[in-house]
Short mmCIF file of C-alpha atoms in Angstrom, two decimals:
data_model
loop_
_atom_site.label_atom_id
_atom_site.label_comp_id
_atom_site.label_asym_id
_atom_site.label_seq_id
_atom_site.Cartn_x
_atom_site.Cartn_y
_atom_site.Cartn_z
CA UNK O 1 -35.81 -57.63 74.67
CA UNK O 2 -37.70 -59.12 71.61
CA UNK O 3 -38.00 -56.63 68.61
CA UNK O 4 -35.51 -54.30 69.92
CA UNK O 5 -32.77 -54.15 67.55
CA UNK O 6 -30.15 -51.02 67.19
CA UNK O 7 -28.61 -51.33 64.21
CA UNK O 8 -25.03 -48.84 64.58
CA UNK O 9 -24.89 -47.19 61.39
CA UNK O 10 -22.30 -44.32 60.14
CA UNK O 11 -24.08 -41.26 58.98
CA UNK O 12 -22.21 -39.01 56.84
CA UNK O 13 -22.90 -35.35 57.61
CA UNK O 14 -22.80 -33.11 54.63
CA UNK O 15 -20.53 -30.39 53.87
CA UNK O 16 -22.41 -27.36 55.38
CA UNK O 17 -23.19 -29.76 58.67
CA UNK O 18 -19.55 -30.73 59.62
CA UNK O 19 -19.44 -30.56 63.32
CA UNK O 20 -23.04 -29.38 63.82
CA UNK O 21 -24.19 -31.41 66.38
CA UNK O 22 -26.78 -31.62 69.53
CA UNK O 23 -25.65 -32.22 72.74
CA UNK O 24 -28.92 -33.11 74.03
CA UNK O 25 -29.38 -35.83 71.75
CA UNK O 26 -28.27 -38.56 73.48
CA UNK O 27 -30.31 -41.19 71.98
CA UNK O 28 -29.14 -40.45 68.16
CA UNK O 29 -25.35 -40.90 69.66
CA UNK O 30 -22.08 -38.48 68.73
CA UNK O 31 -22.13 -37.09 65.55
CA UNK O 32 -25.61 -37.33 64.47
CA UNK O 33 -26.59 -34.16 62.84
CA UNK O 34 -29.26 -32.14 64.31
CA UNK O 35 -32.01 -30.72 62.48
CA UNK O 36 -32.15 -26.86 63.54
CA UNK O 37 -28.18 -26.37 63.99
CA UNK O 38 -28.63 -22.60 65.29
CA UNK O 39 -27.57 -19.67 63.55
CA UNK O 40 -23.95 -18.32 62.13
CA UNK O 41 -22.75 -15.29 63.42
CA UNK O 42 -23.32 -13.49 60.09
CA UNK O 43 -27.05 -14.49 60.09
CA UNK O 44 -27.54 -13.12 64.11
CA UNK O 45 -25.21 -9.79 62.66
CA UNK O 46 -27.75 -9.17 60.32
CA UNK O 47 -30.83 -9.32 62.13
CA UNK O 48 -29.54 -7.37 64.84
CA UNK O 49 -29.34 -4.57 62.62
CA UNK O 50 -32.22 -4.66 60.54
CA UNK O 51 -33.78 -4.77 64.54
CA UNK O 52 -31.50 -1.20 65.44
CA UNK O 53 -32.98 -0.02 62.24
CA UNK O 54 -36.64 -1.02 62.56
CA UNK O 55 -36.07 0.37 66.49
CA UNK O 56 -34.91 3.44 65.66
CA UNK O 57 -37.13 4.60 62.59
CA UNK O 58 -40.16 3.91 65.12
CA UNK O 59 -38.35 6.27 68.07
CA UNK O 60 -37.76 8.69 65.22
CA UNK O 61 -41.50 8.68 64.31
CA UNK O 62 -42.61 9.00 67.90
CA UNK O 63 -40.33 11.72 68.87
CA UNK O 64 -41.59 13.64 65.77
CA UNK O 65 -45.29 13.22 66.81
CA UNK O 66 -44.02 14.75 70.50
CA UNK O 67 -42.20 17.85 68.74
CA UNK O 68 -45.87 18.06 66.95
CA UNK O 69 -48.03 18.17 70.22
CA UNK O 70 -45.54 20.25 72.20
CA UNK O 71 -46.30 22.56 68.81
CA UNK O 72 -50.13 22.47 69.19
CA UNK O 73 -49.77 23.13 73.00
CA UNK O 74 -48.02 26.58 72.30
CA UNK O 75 -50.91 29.29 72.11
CA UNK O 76 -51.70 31.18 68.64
CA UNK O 77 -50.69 34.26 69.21
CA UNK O 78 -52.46 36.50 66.90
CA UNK O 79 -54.05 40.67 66.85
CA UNK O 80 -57.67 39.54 66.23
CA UNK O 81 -57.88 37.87 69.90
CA UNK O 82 -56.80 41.15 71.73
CA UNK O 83 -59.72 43.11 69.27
CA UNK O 84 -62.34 40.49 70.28
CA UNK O 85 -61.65 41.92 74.16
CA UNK O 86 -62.11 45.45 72.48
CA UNK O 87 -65.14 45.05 70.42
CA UNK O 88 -66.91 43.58 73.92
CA UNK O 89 -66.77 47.61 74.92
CA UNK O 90 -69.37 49.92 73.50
CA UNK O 91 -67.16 53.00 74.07
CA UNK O 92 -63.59 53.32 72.71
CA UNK O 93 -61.60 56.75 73.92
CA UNK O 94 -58.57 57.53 71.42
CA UNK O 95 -55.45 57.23 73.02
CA UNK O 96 -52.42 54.29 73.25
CA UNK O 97 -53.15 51.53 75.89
CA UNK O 98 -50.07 48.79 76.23
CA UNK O 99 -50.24 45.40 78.85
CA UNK O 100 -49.34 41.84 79.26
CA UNK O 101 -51.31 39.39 77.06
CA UNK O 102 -51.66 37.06 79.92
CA UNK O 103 -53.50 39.54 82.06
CA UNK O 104 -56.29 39.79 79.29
CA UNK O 105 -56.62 35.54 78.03
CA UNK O 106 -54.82 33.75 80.56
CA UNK O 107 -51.43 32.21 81.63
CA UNK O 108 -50.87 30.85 78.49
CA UNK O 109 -50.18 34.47 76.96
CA UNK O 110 -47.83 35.07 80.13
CA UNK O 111 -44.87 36.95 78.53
CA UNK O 112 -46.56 37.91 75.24
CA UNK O 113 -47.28 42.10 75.23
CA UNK O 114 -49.75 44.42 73.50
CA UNK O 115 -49.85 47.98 72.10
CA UNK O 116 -52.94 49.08 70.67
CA UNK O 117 -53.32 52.57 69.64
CA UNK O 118 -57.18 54.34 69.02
CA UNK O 119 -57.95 56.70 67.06
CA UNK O 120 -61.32 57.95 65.17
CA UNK O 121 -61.28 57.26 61.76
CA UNK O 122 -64.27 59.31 60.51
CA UNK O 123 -66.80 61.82 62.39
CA UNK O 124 -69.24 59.58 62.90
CA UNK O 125 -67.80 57.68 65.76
CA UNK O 126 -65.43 55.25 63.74
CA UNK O 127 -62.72 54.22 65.41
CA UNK O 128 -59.63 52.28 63.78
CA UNK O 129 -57.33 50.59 66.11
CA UNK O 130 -54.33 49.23 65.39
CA UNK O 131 -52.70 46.62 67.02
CA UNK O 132 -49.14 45.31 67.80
CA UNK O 133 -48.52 42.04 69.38
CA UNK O 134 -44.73 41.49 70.51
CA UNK O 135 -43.54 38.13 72.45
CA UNK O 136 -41.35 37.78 75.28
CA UNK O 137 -38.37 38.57 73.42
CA UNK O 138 -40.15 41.75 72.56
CA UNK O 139 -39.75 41.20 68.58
CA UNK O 140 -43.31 41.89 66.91
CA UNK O 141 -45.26 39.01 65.62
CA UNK O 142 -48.59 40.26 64.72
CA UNK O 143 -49.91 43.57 63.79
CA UNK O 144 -53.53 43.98 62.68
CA UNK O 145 -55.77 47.49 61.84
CA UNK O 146 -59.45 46.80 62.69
CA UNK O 147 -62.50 49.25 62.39
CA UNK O 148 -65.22 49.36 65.22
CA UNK O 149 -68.18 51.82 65.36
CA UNK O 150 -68.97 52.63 68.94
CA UNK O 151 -71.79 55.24 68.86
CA UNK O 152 -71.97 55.81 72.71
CA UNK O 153 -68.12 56.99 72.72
CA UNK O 154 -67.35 60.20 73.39
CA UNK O 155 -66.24 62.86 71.16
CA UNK O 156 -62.81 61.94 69.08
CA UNK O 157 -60.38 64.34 67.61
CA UNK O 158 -62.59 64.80 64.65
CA UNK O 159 -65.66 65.15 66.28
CA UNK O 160 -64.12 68.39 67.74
CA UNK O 161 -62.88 67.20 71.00
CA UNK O 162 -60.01 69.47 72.48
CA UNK O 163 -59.21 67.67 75.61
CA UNK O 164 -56.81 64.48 75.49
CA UNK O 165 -58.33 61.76 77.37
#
């Protein structure tokens, strides 16, 4: 072939390139160094572990946003929810009424109790009631006091009322 010439010429492979070479580069012959060599085993070391690192900081964020919607999901258990059902009545009777949360809002209550105790606060049909709210391992977690004037009650204790209802 016309205009064809190989000229065989001795490269000399720098220092950092001894015995880097690519197998698949037939053409360039034995010993020709390659441009992208690969990396050491240092180099891949370190990446792996700034990819465990990276990996794990993201798992740690996710299972902390979890832990915060499993904590949203739990109901807020609190005295003014079991006085909303009360002040829905327009006749309180003194006396101590207990029950299961759950039974009065729903299944998500199921386990959570109540204790609310009536009793008229002044003669003209005031009532206080005062609430206790204990959860299923029957340890209090809210109390609350809360005033309601029911007109249409009957007599109270102060109102002259002998009779326990």
């Amino acid at each position: 072939m016309i205009g064809d010439v190989r000229v065989a010429t001795k490269v000399e492979q720098p220092a950092d390139l001894k015995g880097c070479t690519n197998a698949n580069q037939d053409a360039a012959g034995p010993g020709v160094p390659c441009a992208n060599c690969g990396f050491t085993l240092l180099e891949v070391m370190f990446a792996v572990i700034v990819f465990c690192t990276a990996t794990f900081s993201i798992l740690a964020l996710v299972s902390q946003s979890l832990d915060e919607a499993r904590r949203l999901q739990r109901p807020m258990v609190d005295t003014s929810m079991v006085a909303s059902v009360l002040s829905l009545t327009n006749r309180l009777t003194e006396g101590t009424e207990s029950g299961d949360l759950g039974d009065m809002l729903g299944d998500s209550y199921k386990g959570y109790t109540y204790t609310y105790q009536i009793q008229e606060a002044q003669t003209n049909k005031l009532f206080e009631v005062d609430v206790v709210l204990q959860n299923p391992n029957n340890v209090v977690i809210s109390t609350g006091s809360y005033l309601f004037y029911r007109p249409l009650s009957p007599a109270g204790s102060l109102d002259g009322a002998t009779v326990a209802r």
